[in-house]
Tab-separated table of C-alpha atoms and ligand atoms in Angstrom:
chain	number	residue	atom	x	y	z
A	581	MET	CA	85.778	-6.574	-31.141
A	582	HIS	CA	84.746	-3.632	-29.207
A	583	PHE	CA	86.224	-0.314	-30.340
A	584	PRO	CA	86.349	2.595	-27.926
A	585	PRO	CA	83.845	5.282	-28.766
A	586	THR	CA	86.452	7.619	-29.893
A	587	PHE	CA	87.344	5.329	-32.750
A	588	SER	CA	84.231	6.064	-34.852
A	589	ARG	CA	84.533	9.793	-34.260
A	590	PHE	CA	88.155	9.651	-35.399
A	591	ALA	CA	87.060	7.721	-38.510
A	592	VAL	CA	84.361	10.290	-39.332
A	593	ALA	CA	86.750	13.219	-38.820
A	594	LEU	CA	89.159	11.409	-41.139
A	595	VAL	CA	86.637	10.970	-43.856
A	596	ILE	CA	85.746	14.665	-43.768
A	597	LEU	CA	89.342	15.666	-43.845
A	598	LEU	CA	90.316	13.430	-46.588
A	599	SER	CA	87.263	14.448	-48.680
A	600	SER	CA	88.059	18.178	-48.303
A	601	ALA	CA	91.661	17.527	-49.173
A	602	ILE	CA	90.775	15.653	-52.317
A	603	GLY	CA	88.783	18.638	-53.519
A	604	SER	CA	85.432	19.108	-55.000
A	605	ALA	CA	84.489	15.403	-55.370
A	606	GLN	CA	83.079	14.651	-51.968
A	607	PRO	CA	79.893	12.776	-51.324
A	608	ASP	CA	76.770	14.868	-50.840
A	609	PHE	CA	76.259	13.529	-47.321
A	610	LEU	CA	79.379	15.453	-46.200
A	611	ALA	CA	77.799	18.865	-47.097
A	612	GLY	CA	77.811	20.961	-43.948
A	613	ALA	CA	78.589	17.839	-41.922
A	614	LYS	CA	80.313	18.108	-38.507
A	615	PRO	CA	81.303	14.866	-36.718
A	616	ILE	CA	79.286	14.285	-33.554
A	617	VAL	CA	81.224	15.488	-30.559
A	618	ALA	CA	80.450	15.084	-26.861
A	619	ALA	CA	78.239	17.704	-25.283
A	620	PRO	CA	79.904	19.737	-22.550
A	621	PRO	CA	79.228	18.229	-19.100
A	622	ASP	CA	76.788	20.146	-16.984
A	623	PRO	CA	78.629	21.054	-13.801
A	624	VAL	CA	75.454	20.776	-11.607
A	625	VAL	CA	74.766	17.321	-12.945
A	626	ALA	CA	78.385	16.235	-12.494
A	627	ARG	CA	78.221	17.473	-8.844
A	628	ALA	CA	74.980	15.567	-8.204
A	629	LEU	CA	76.663	12.317	-9.540
A	630	GLU	CA	79.083	12.572	-6.551
A	631	ALA	CA	76.187	11.508	-4.389
A	632	ILE	CA	76.466	8.133	-5.930
A	633	GLN	CA	78.778	6.071	-3.774
A	634	PRO	CA	79.706	2.396	-3.684
A	635	ALA	CA	79.227	2.409	0.135
A	636	ASN	CA	75.490	3.299	-0.277
A	637	ILE	CA	75.145	0.533	-2.847
A	638	GLU	CA	76.729	-2.080	-0.651
A	639	GLN	CA	74.350	-1.018	2.115
A	640	THR	CA	71.273	-1.436	-0.158
A	641	ILE	CA	72.281	-4.791	-1.467
A	642	LYS	CA	73.288	-6.075	2.035
A	643	ALA	CA	69.836	-4.991	3.405
A	644	LEU	CA	67.954	-6.631	0.499
A	645	VAL	CA	69.900	-9.929	0.829
A	646	GLY	CA	69.127	-9.840	4.606
A	647	PHE	CA	65.426	-10.527	3.841
A	648	GLY	CA	66.196	-14.152	3.322
A	649	THR	CA	64.015	-14.525	0.314
A	650	ARG	CA	62.339	-11.866	-1.899
A	651	ASN	CA	60.399	-14.430	-3.952
A	652	THR	CA	57.191	-12.664	-4.971
A	653	LEU	CA	55.120	-15.789	-3.752
A	654	SER	CA	56.482	-15.150	-0.250
A	655	SER	CA	54.003	-12.279	0.096
A	656	MET	CA	51.361	-14.865	0.844
A	657	GLU	CA	53.389	-16.906	3.457
A	658	THR	CA	51.891	-15.855	6.735
A	659	ASP	CA	54.286	-17.697	9.072
A	660	LEU	CA	57.684	-16.301	8.008
A	661	PRO	CA	59.977	-15.024	10.766
A	662	PRO	CA	59.713	-11.303	11.297
A	663	GLY	CA	61.803	-9.311	8.842
A	664	GLN	CA	61.894	-12.088	6.381
A	665	GLY	CA	60.193	-12.294	2.847
A	666	ILE	CA	59.145	-9.778	0.227
A	667	ASN	CA	56.651	-7.814	2.221
A	668	ALA	CA	59.459	-6.822	4.699
A	669	ALA	CA	61.628	-5.877	1.648
A	670	ALA	CA	58.866	-3.739	0.252
A	671	ASP	CA	58.569	-1.851	3.555
A	672	TRP	CA	62.385	-1.314	3.559
A	673	VAL	CA	62.550	-0.037	0.002
A	674	ALA	CA	59.602	2.393	0.640
A	675	ALA	CA	61.397	3.584	3.793
A	676	GLN	CA	64.558	4.390	1.776
A	677	PHE	CA	62.621	6.473	-0.678
A	678	GLU	CA	60.953	8.311	2.304
A	679	ARG	CA	64.333	8.926	3.871
A	680	ILE	CA	65.634	10.519	0.620
A	681	ALA	CA	62.458	12.505	0.380
A	682	GLN	CA	63.016	13.913	3.970
A	683	GLN	CA	66.535	14.905	2.942
A	684	CYS	CA	65.194	17.101	0.111
A	685	GLY	CA	62.323	18.708	1.919
A	686	GLY	CA	59.735	16.249	0.684
A	687	CYS	CA	60.719	16.521	-2.958
A	688	LEU	CA	59.702	12.922	-3.656
A	689	GLU	CA	56.101	11.578	-3.722
A	690	VAL	CA	56.442	7.975	-2.552
A	691	HIS	CA	53.894	5.590	-3.764
A	692	ARG	CA	53.163	1.972	-2.785
A	693	ASP	CA	50.892	0.291	-5.471
A	694	THR	CA	49.656	-2.980	-4.130
A	695	PHE	CA	47.429	-5.113	-6.302
A	696	THR	CA	46.403	-8.770	-6.482
A	697	GLU	CA	47.684	-10.777	-9.400
A	698	PRO	CA	45.248	-13.538	-10.461
A	699	ALA	CA	46.494	-17.195	-10.562
A	700	ALA	CA	48.224	-17.987	-13.886
A	701	GLY	CA	51.411	-19.530	-14.928
A	702	ARG	CA	54.097	-18.928	-12.229
A	703	ILE	CA	51.383	-17.528	-9.870
A	704	PRO	CA	49.684	-20.497	-8.184
A	705	GLN	CA	47.113	-18.615	-6.230
A	706	PRO	CA	45.915	-14.913	-6.275
A	707	THR	CA	48.993	-13.181	-4.984
A	708	THR	CA	49.662	-9.763	-3.498
A	709	ILE	CA	52.307	-7.738	-5.492
A	710	THR	CA	53.647	-4.260	-4.421
A	711	ASN	CA	55.390	-1.820	-6.733
A	712	ILE	CA	57.105	1.025	-5.047
A	713	TYR	CA	57.972	4.212	-6.798
A	714	ALA	CA	58.961	7.763	-6.015
A	715	ILE	CA	58.113	10.687	-8.245
A	716	LEU	CA	60.273	13.710	-8.460
A	717	ARG	CA	57.878	16.272	-10.050
A	718	GLY	CA	59.227	18.582	-12.609
A	719	ALA	CA	59.658	22.168	-11.384
A	720	ASP	CA	58.495	23.759	-14.706
A	721	PRO	CA	54.725	23.646	-15.010
A	722	SER	CA	54.915	23.518	-18.784
A	723	GLU	CA	57.432	20.704	-18.777
A	724	ALA	CA	56.350	18.678	-15.751
A	725	LYS	CA	54.229	16.341	-17.847
A	726	ARG	CA	57.307	14.938	-19.608
A	727	MET	CA	58.726	11.999	-17.710
A	728	VAL	CA	61.735	9.654	-17.608
A	729	LEU	CA	61.812	6.607	-15.475
A	730	VAL	CA	64.534	4.202	-13.918
A	731	THR	CA	63.514	0.744	-12.661
A	732	GLY	CA	64.947	-2.480	-11.119
A	733	HIS	CA	63.161	-5.498	-9.605
A	734	TYR	CA	63.406	-6.217	-5.888
A	735	ASP	CA	61.910	-9.813	-6.147
A	736	SER	CA	64.414	-12.778	-6.343
A	737	ARG	CA	64.344	-16.447	-7.087
A	738	ILE	CA	66.217	-19.642	-6.728
A	739	THR	CA	66.400	-22.851	-8.856
A	740	ASN	CA	62.609	-23.518	-8.515
A	741	VAL	CA	60.877	-20.266	-9.305
A	742	MET	CA	57.835	-21.386	-7.252
A	743	ASP	CA	59.802	-21.906	-4.044
A	744	ALA	CA	58.522	-19.138	-1.814
A	745	ARG	CA	60.755	-19.981	1.259
A	746	GLY	CA	64.203	-21.111	0.351
A	747	ALA	CA	67.096	-18.545	0.747
A	748	ALA	CA	67.086	-16.405	-2.389
A	749	PRO	CA	69.646	-13.620	-1.907
A	750	GLY	CA	69.293	-12.160	-5.437
A	751	ALA	CA	72.295	-9.826	-4.812
A	752	ASN	CA	73.046	-9.313	-8.499
A	753	ASP	CA	69.596	-10.245	-9.823
A	754	ASP	CA	68.320	-7.752	-9.000
A	755	ALA	CA	69.181	-6.007	-5.723
A	756	SER	CA	71.915	-4.322	-7.976
A	757	GLY	CA	69.154	-2.774	-10.161
A	758	VAL	CA	67.119	-1.585	-7.044
A	759	ALA	CA	70.364	0.028	-5.811
A	760	VAL	CA	70.580	1.901	-9.086
A	761	SER	CA	67.061	3.278	-8.742
A	762	LEU	CA	67.836	4.365	-5.084
A	763	GLU	CA	71.122	6.002	-6.089
A	764	CYS	CA	69.520	7.855	-8.922
A	765	ALA	CA	66.814	9.194	-6.521
A	766	ARG	CA	69.587	10.193	-3.972
A	767	ALA	CA	71.566	12.043	-6.735
A	768	LEU	CA	68.723	13.634	-8.646
A	769	SER	CA	66.683	14.706	-5.681
A	770	LYS	CA	69.398	17.387	-5.200
A	771	LEU	CA	68.524	18.942	-8.559
A	772	HIS	CA	65.707	21.196	-9.616
A	773	LEU	CA	64.839	19.557	-12.964
A	774	PRO	CA	62.135	21.076	-15.287
A	775	SER	CA	60.499	17.796	-16.091
A	776	THR	CA	59.545	14.677	-14.004
A	777	VAL	CA	61.672	11.676	-13.002
A	778	VAL	CA	60.258	8.502	-11.644
A	779	PHE	CA	62.344	6.055	-9.547
A	780	VAL	CA	60.981	2.533	-9.415
A	781	ALA	CA	61.250	-0.918	-7.681
A	782	VAL	CA	58.862	-3.551	-8.972
A	783	ALA	CA	58.169	-7.132	-7.913
A	784	GLY	CA	56.956	-10.169	-9.805
A	785	GLU	CA	59.709	-9.951	-12.566
A	786	GLU	CA	60.733	-13.613	-12.024
A	787	GLN	CA	57.093	-14.834	-12.044
A	788	GLY	CA	56.269	-13.190	-15.433
A	789	LEU	CA	57.114	-9.344	-15.428
A	790	ASN	CA	53.798	-8.935	-13.344
A	791	GLY	CA	54.873	-5.716	-11.552
A	792	SER	CA	56.323	-3.910	-14.528
A	793	SER	CA	53.420	-4.963	-16.684
A	794	HIS	CA	51.018	-3.402	-14.048
A	795	LEU	CA	52.924	-0.201	-13.929
A	796	ALA	CA	53.354	0.109	-17.670
A	797	LYS	CA	49.650	-0.388	-18.177
A	798	LEU	CA	48.963	2.261	-15.505
A	799	ALA	CA	51.331	4.630	-17.192
A	800	HIS	CA	49.623	4.021	-20.496
A	801	SER	CA	46.041	4.504	-19.180
A	802	GLU	CA	46.985	7.600	-17.214
A	803	GLY	CA	48.682	9.065	-20.261
A	804	TRP	CA	52.173	9.460	-18.745
A	805	GLN	CA	54.407	11.088	-21.340
A	806	LEU	CA	57.226	8.711	-20.722
A	807	GLU	CA	60.181	9.638	-23.018
A	808	ALA	CA	62.601	7.063	-21.625
A	809	VAL	CA	62.537	3.932	-19.399
A	810	LEU	CA	65.862	2.494	-18.137
A	811	ASN	CA	65.670	-1.003	-16.781
A	812	ASN	CA	68.666	-2.157	-14.769
A	813	ASP	CA	68.714	-5.889	-14.321
A	814	ILE	CA	71.911	-7.826	-13.263
A	815	VAL	CA	74.204	-4.890	-13.090
A	816	GLY	CA	76.453	-6.192	-10.343
A	817	GLY	CA	79.562	-6.616	-12.504
A	818	ASN	CA	79.836	-10.252	-11.416
A	819	THR	CA	83.110	-10.767	-9.815
A	820	THR	CA	84.084	-14.545	-9.809
A	821	PRO	CA	87.601	-15.333	-8.985
A	822	GLY	CA	89.438	-16.605	-12.156
A	823	ASP	CA	86.886	-15.037	-14.649
A	824	THR	CA	89.067	-13.252	-17.027
A	825	LEU	CA	86.408	-12.288	-19.580
A	826	GLN	CA	84.370	-9.945	-17.287
A	827	PHE	CA	85.164	-6.346	-18.342
A	828	LYS	CA	84.378	-3.662	-15.819
A	829	ASP	CA	84.586	-0.710	-18.330
A	830	ARG	CA	81.369	-1.551	-20.127
A	831	VAL	CA	77.684	-2.281	-19.598
A	832	ARG	CA	75.434	-3.739	-22.227
A	833	VAL	CA	72.373	-1.767	-23.251
A	834	PHE	CA	69.669	-3.932	-25.083
A	835	SER	CA	67.101	-2.231	-27.288
A	836	GLU	CA	64.324	-3.457	-29.533
A	837	GLY	CA	64.353	-3.009	-33.396
A	838	VAL	CA	60.944	-2.917	-34.804
A	839	PRO	CA	58.781	-1.800	-31.856
A	840	THR	CA	56.871	-4.485	-30.134
A	841	ALA	CA	53.856	-2.145	-30.077
A	842	ALA	CA	53.993	-1.178	-33.814
A	843	THR	CA	50.753	-1.803	-35.726
A	844	PRO	CA	51.035	-3.948	-38.870
A	845	GLU	CA	50.827	-0.729	-40.960
A	846	GLN	CA	53.677	0.910	-38.963
A	847	ALA	CA	55.825	-2.214	-39.275
A	848	ARG	CA	55.189	-2.303	-43.060
A	849	ARG	CA	56.341	1.393	-43.294
A	850	MET	CA	59.429	0.652	-41.254
A	851	ARG	CA	60.273	-2.270	-43.555
A	852	ALA	CA	59.658	-0.138	-46.676
A	853	LEU	CA	61.908	2.757	-45.476
A	854	GLY	CA	64.600	0.571	-43.790
A	855	GLN	CA	63.759	1.926	-40.453
A	856	GLU	CA	64.011	-1.329	-38.573
A	857	ASN	CA	67.164	0.053	-36.717
A	858	ASP	CA	65.525	3.360	-35.577
A	859	SER	CA	62.878	2.523	-32.964
A	860	PRO	CA	62.504	5.083	-30.152
A	861	SER	CA	64.148	2.586	-27.832
A	862	ARG	CA	67.158	2.455	-30.095
A	863	GLU	CA	67.445	6.211	-30.233
A	864	LEU	CA	67.355	6.110	-26.398
A	865	ALA	CA	70.181	3.595	-26.535
A	866	ARG	CA	72.240	5.886	-28.755
A	867	ALA	CA	71.450	8.872	-26.344
A	868	ILE	CA	72.865	6.797	-23.497
A	869	ALA	CA	76.014	6.351	-25.468
A	870	ASP	CA	76.136	10.082	-26.138
A	871	THR	CA	75.731	10.844	-22.390
A	872	ALA	CA	78.597	8.422	-21.596
A	873	ARG	CA	80.936	10.390	-23.888
A	874	THR	CA	80.063	13.566	-21.927
A	875	TYR	CA	80.357	12.212	-18.328
A	876	PHE	CA	82.926	9.398	-18.859
A	877	PRO	CA	85.233	10.993	-21.352
A	878	ALA	CA	88.028	8.715	-22.611
A	879	ALA	CA	90.690	11.110	-21.051
A	880	SER	CA	89.092	10.952	-17.545
A	881	GLY	CA	90.785	7.804	-16.545
A	882	THR	CA	87.401	6.306	-15.609
A	883	ALA	CA	86.761	4.354	-18.796
A	884	PHE	CA	83.082	3.361	-18.801
A	885	ALA	CA	80.797	3.130	-21.743
A	886	PRO	CA	77.619	1.231	-22.795
A	887	VAL	CA	77.900	-1.467	-25.498
A	888	LEU	CA	74.764	-1.110	-27.602
A	889	VAL	CA	73.293	-4.517	-28.346
A	890	PHE	CA	70.732	-4.240	-31.107
A	891	ARG	CA	68.321	-6.911	-29.798
A	892	PRO	CA	65.541	-6.695	-27.203
A	893	ASP	CA	67.210	-8.916	-24.737
A	894	ARG	CA	69.541	-11.993	-24.268
A	895	TYR	CA	68.715	-15.429	-25.485
A	896	LEU	CA	66.107	-17.206	-23.448
A	897	ARG	CA	65.671	-14.209	-21.217
A	898	GLY	CA	63.242	-11.290	-20.624
A	899	GLY	CA	62.991	-8.248	-18.508
A	900	ASP	CA	60.849	-5.373	-17.294
A	901	HIS	CA	61.761	-2.994	-20.163
A	902	THR	CA	59.645	-5.493	-22.390
A	903	SER	CA	56.471	-4.553	-20.346
A	904	PHE	CA	57.014	-0.863	-21.302
A	905	ASN	CA	57.861	-1.709	-24.932
A	906	ARG	CA	54.516	-3.550	-25.065
A	907	GLU	CA	52.755	-0.356	-24.034
A	908	GLY	CA	54.463	1.712	-26.700
A	909	PHE	CA	57.209	3.358	-24.610
A	910	ALA	CA	60.966	3.646	-25.423
A	911	ALA	CA	62.627	1.244	-22.964
A	912	VAL	CA	66.121	-0.371	-22.739
A	913	ARG	CA	67.907	-2.910	-20.578
A	914	PHE	CA	71.168	-2.436	-18.817
A	915	THR	CA	73.021	-5.707	-17.895
A	916	GLU	CA	76.729	-6.349	-16.957
A	917	TRP	CA	78.991	-7.362	-19.811
A	918	ARG	CA	79.262	-11.122	-18.995
A	919	GLU	CA	76.938	-13.096	-16.748
A	920	ASP	CA	77.858	-16.012	-14.545
A	921	PHE	CA	74.977	-18.400	-14.516
A	922	ASN	CA	76.258	-20.143	-11.406
A	923	HIS	CA	75.307	-16.978	-9.580
A	924	GLN	CA	71.834	-16.457	-10.844
A	925	HIS	CA	68.488	-18.315	-10.189
A	926	GLN	CA	70.290	-21.024	-8.194
A	927	ASN	CA	69.988	-22.668	-4.880
A	928	ILE	CA	72.955	-21.713	-2.727
A	929	VAL	CA	75.640	-24.551	-2.720
A	930	ILE	CA	78.914	-24.000	-0.950
A	931	PRO	CA	81.259	-26.848	-1.808
A	932	GLU	CA	83.550	-28.411	0.829
A	933	ALA	CA	86.933	-27.039	1.322
A	934	GLY	CA	89.386	-28.314	-1.386
A	935	SER	CA	86.550	-29.158	-3.810
A	936	LYS	CA	86.925	-27.983	-7.396
A	937	ASP	CA	83.065	-27.400	-7.699
A	938	PRO	CA	82.008	-23.860	-8.112
A	939	ILE	CA	80.039	-22.005	-5.422
A	940	LEU	CA	76.470	-21.654	-6.494
A	941	GLY	CA	74.000	-18.883	-5.643
A	942	ASP	CA	73.427	-15.197	-6.217
A	943	LEU	CA	75.572	-14.124	-3.324
A	944	ILE	CA	76.782	-10.628	-2.415
A	945	GLN	CA	80.389	-11.672	-2.547
A	946	PHE	CA	80.197	-11.596	-6.273
A	947	VAL	CA	78.948	-8.060	-6.678
A	948	ASP	CA	81.344	-5.175	-7.482
A	949	PHE	CA	79.868	-2.061	-5.819
A	950	ASN	CA	82.256	0.180	-7.712
A	951	TYR	CA	80.858	-1.271	-10.932
A	952	VAL	CA	77.225	-0.772	-9.846
A	953	ALA	CA	78.080	2.857	-9.047
A	954	ASN	CA	79.279	3.412	-12.488
A	955	VAL	CA	76.111	1.985	-13.949
A	956	ALA	CA	74.132	4.208	-11.555
A	957	ARG	CA	75.986	7.334	-12.642
A	958	LEU	CA	75.414	6.616	-16.269
A	959	ASN	CA	71.666	6.102	-15.489
A	960	ALA	CA	71.483	9.347	-13.452
A	961	ALA	CA	73.447	11.343	-15.982
A	962	THR	CA	71.054	10.120	-18.771
A	963	LEU	CA	68.036	10.818	-16.813
A	964	ALA	CA	69.163	14.308	-15.836
A	965	THR	CA	70.260	15.110	-19.379
A	966	LEU	CA	66.821	14.106	-20.889
A	967	ALA	CA	65.044	15.798	-18.064
A	968	LEU	CA	66.955	19.105	-18.542
A	969	SER	CA	66.593	18.870	-22.417
A	970	PRO	CA	63.854	20.648	-24.329
A	971	GLY	CA	62.187	17.209	-25.196
A	972	GLU	CA	61.388	15.715	-28.496
A	973	PRO	CA	60.446	17.600	-31.635
A	974	ALA	CA	56.893	16.514	-32.774
A	975	ASN	CA	55.353	15.518	-36.070
A	976	VAL	CA	58.776	15.100	-37.688
A	977	THR	CA	58.211	14.430	-41.403
A	978	ILE	CA	60.393	14.182	-44.523
A	979	VAL	CA	58.898	15.505	-47.807
A	980	THR	CA	58.594	12.848	-50.409
A	981	LYS	CA	56.491	14.597	-53.014
A	982	ASN	CA	59.039	14.686	-55.759
A	983	LEU	CA	61.998	12.604	-56.922
A	984	ASP	CA	65.004	14.680	-56.086
A	985	ASN	CA	68.373	14.506	-54.554
A	986	GLY	CA	67.857	16.992	-51.685
A	987	THR	CA	65.951	16.512	-48.380
A	988	THR	CA	63.283	18.737	-46.797
A	989	LEU	CA	62.248	18.016	-43.181
A	990	HIS	CA	59.269	19.590	-41.138
A	991	TRP	CA	58.586	19.460	-37.450
A	992	ASP	CA	56.828	21.061	-34.563
A	993	PRO	CA	58.784	22.357	-31.526
A	994	PRO	CA	58.648	20.020	-28.457
A	995	ALA	CA	55.485	20.734	-26.461
A	996	GLY	CA	56.124	23.085	-23.524
A	997	ALA	CA	59.655	23.857	-24.653
A	998	GLY	CA	60.781	27.449	-23.660
A	999	ALA	CA	62.573	29.979	-25.824
A	1000	GLY	CA	66.305	29.821	-26.746
A	1001	ILE	CA	66.277	26.235	-27.922
A	1002	HIS	CA	67.921	25.226	-31.119
A	1003	TYR	CA	67.867	22.229	-33.426
A	1004	GLU	CA	70.383	19.823	-34.690
A	1005	LEU	CA	69.979	17.722	-37.761
A	1006	LEU	CA	71.682	14.331	-37.269
A	1007	TRP	CA	72.468	11.803	-39.955
A	1008	ARG	CA	74.365	8.633	-40.642
A	1009	GLU	CA	74.930	6.300	-43.428
A	1010	THR	CA	72.383	3.434	-43.492
A	1011	SER	CA	74.968	0.867	-42.426
A	1012	ALA	CA	76.407	2.866	-39.583
A	1013	PRO	CA	75.285	1.890	-36.141
A	1014	ASP	CA	75.256	5.374	-34.471
A	1015	TRP	CA	74.823	8.961	-35.566
A	1016	GLN	CA	77.852	10.095	-37.580
A	1017	PHE	CA	77.140	13.741	-38.519
A	1018	SER	CA	75.347	16.795	-37.296
A	1019	GLN	CA	74.580	20.247	-38.328
A	1020	THR	CA	72.942	23.020	-36.320
A	1021	VAL	CA	70.052	24.277	-38.414
A	1022	ALA	CA	68.072	27.551	-38.362
A	1023	PRO	CA	64.691	26.295	-39.707
A	1024	GLN	CA	62.285	28.509	-41.593
A	1025	THR	CA	58.759	28.697	-40.432
A	1026	ASP	CA	56.214	27.135	-42.848
A	1027	GLY	CA	52.566	27.226	-41.715
A	1028	GLY	CA	53.653	27.167	-38.093
A	1029	GLN	CA	56.081	24.159	-38.728
A	1030	ALA	CA	59.824	24.459	-38.686
A	1031	THR	CA	61.290	23.443	-41.929
A	1032	VAL	CA	64.826	22.909	-43.383
A	1033	THR	CA	66.287	21.765	-46.607
A	1034	VAL	CA	69.691	20.274	-47.071
A	1035	PRO	CA	71.531	19.171	-50.353
A	1036	ILE	CA	71.775	15.610	-49.156
A	1037	SER	CA	69.965	12.589	-50.630
A	1038	LYS	CA	67.482	11.074	-48.250
A	1039	ASP	CA	67.999	7.894	-50.115
A	1040	ASN	CA	71.519	7.290	-48.818
A	1041	VAL	CA	71.347	8.307	-45.144
A	1042	ILE	CA	68.989	8.212	-42.182
A	1043	PHE	CA	68.097	11.657	-40.725
A	1044	ALA	CA	66.865	12.701	-37.296
A	1045	VAL	CA	66.098	16.033	-35.538
A	1046	ARG	CA	66.894	16.773	-32.023
A	1047	ALA	CA	66.265	19.818	-29.727
A	1048	VAL	CA	69.097	21.267	-27.632
A	1049	ASP	CA	68.858	23.925	-24.969
A	1050	THR	CA	71.317	26.894	-24.460
A	1051	SER	CA	73.330	24.800	-22.005
A	1052	GLY	CA	73.806	21.994	-24.500
A	1053	HIS	CA	71.381	19.423	-22.925
A	1054	ARG	CA	70.351	17.218	-25.914
A	1055	GLY	CA	66.855	15.840	-26.173
A	1056	LEU	CA	66.168	12.398	-27.883
A	1057	PRO	CA	66.598	12.389	-31.645
A	1058	VAL	CA	63.440	11.810	-33.618
A	1059	VAL	CA	63.565	10.073	-37.049
A	1060	PRO	CA	60.883	11.272	-39.498
B	757	ZN	ZN1	66.368	-10.115	-13.037
């Protein structure tokens, strides 16, 4: 069962109300507790989101389908008709980023990173792969090092992943995700964000996450301060006639538990403290849900919310977020609520008229452009909120010197954060999936570090600290 997000907030408010009505005997974790409420929408961000239109998305997916195949191996086919194959698609994607850059006075740096993937697995011969990405540099010199990133893969496949020539429209998988990256660039290039946003289209996903692996390693080796990676893969809202179980008001967000990149010692500590549900990727997933409550409020008539799935990906499947997880970055995957496997990774088969057999193939007729637009809006709102926020508190620790029933936390301000920020302590019961309570705290300074003590037992709840600016932009919560 999927409860609307308002349900849990209602339940929390009820618990607080009942406890105060009963009198003095309330659990310690309700001391100073306010239920989590949606942040106020930023009118500038809300206006930027209006640039995201289903018609743009339709145009993008039509153009990408028009390249016949975008199989990664087609980069080595020298006798394809002009305008066909993945190299032509790469040119087109780069040209779209260039066009958006022209419309914002050159605000985007467009990069084409072409490299040769050696033969292995699903790569039969050394193969040219091109990643395309556009960087919107942060306007604040002290914050520009902080980065958030959105990605989709522009390569496609059919039944035989090694088939470099057969028609492989890849409308949902993953022209839809590329459309999200382009729409985020279109919308956010209208803003002056203090920190940096990167808009990405990678190739090689179907052959073995080659493009994203290359980019994630580059980001790691160059020391990119990536706070969030949003991977959109199969976000077309598959529209198959007769499918009554596809819901258009939700998108799944997959996140890893114990981080793939955790060292054995870090994993041991997470097990010891019950922190297997609090990886940075999972805090990012919760922040996406928080953003949805702000920009898709229940009363707006546009019901749309992420469903947080607490596993790295679907059964038997993988995606580009995993490449970033491997390099130690917080990264999640957006995917439509219910996939139709007749319309993924299949040779195109159109049955004869009157046949009961299904149409096979990842065709554009099964993509819902309105749905993709909502996914793009949620991505763009999340990227903007995080880019505008003060960033993440550093060196967050919980004092564990003595056995006691209170909690003391220490942290350093986010690097580069300006004046006027404040901090919220968040907490939840250990069995709750999302943050339940918050309290704005006025930390003391202890040896340069912020410190706060609350009369709540650290044994029964999970705490986090987040930094918030004067306009209410919330940074990612950090668990000690
Ligand atoms: Zn895919």
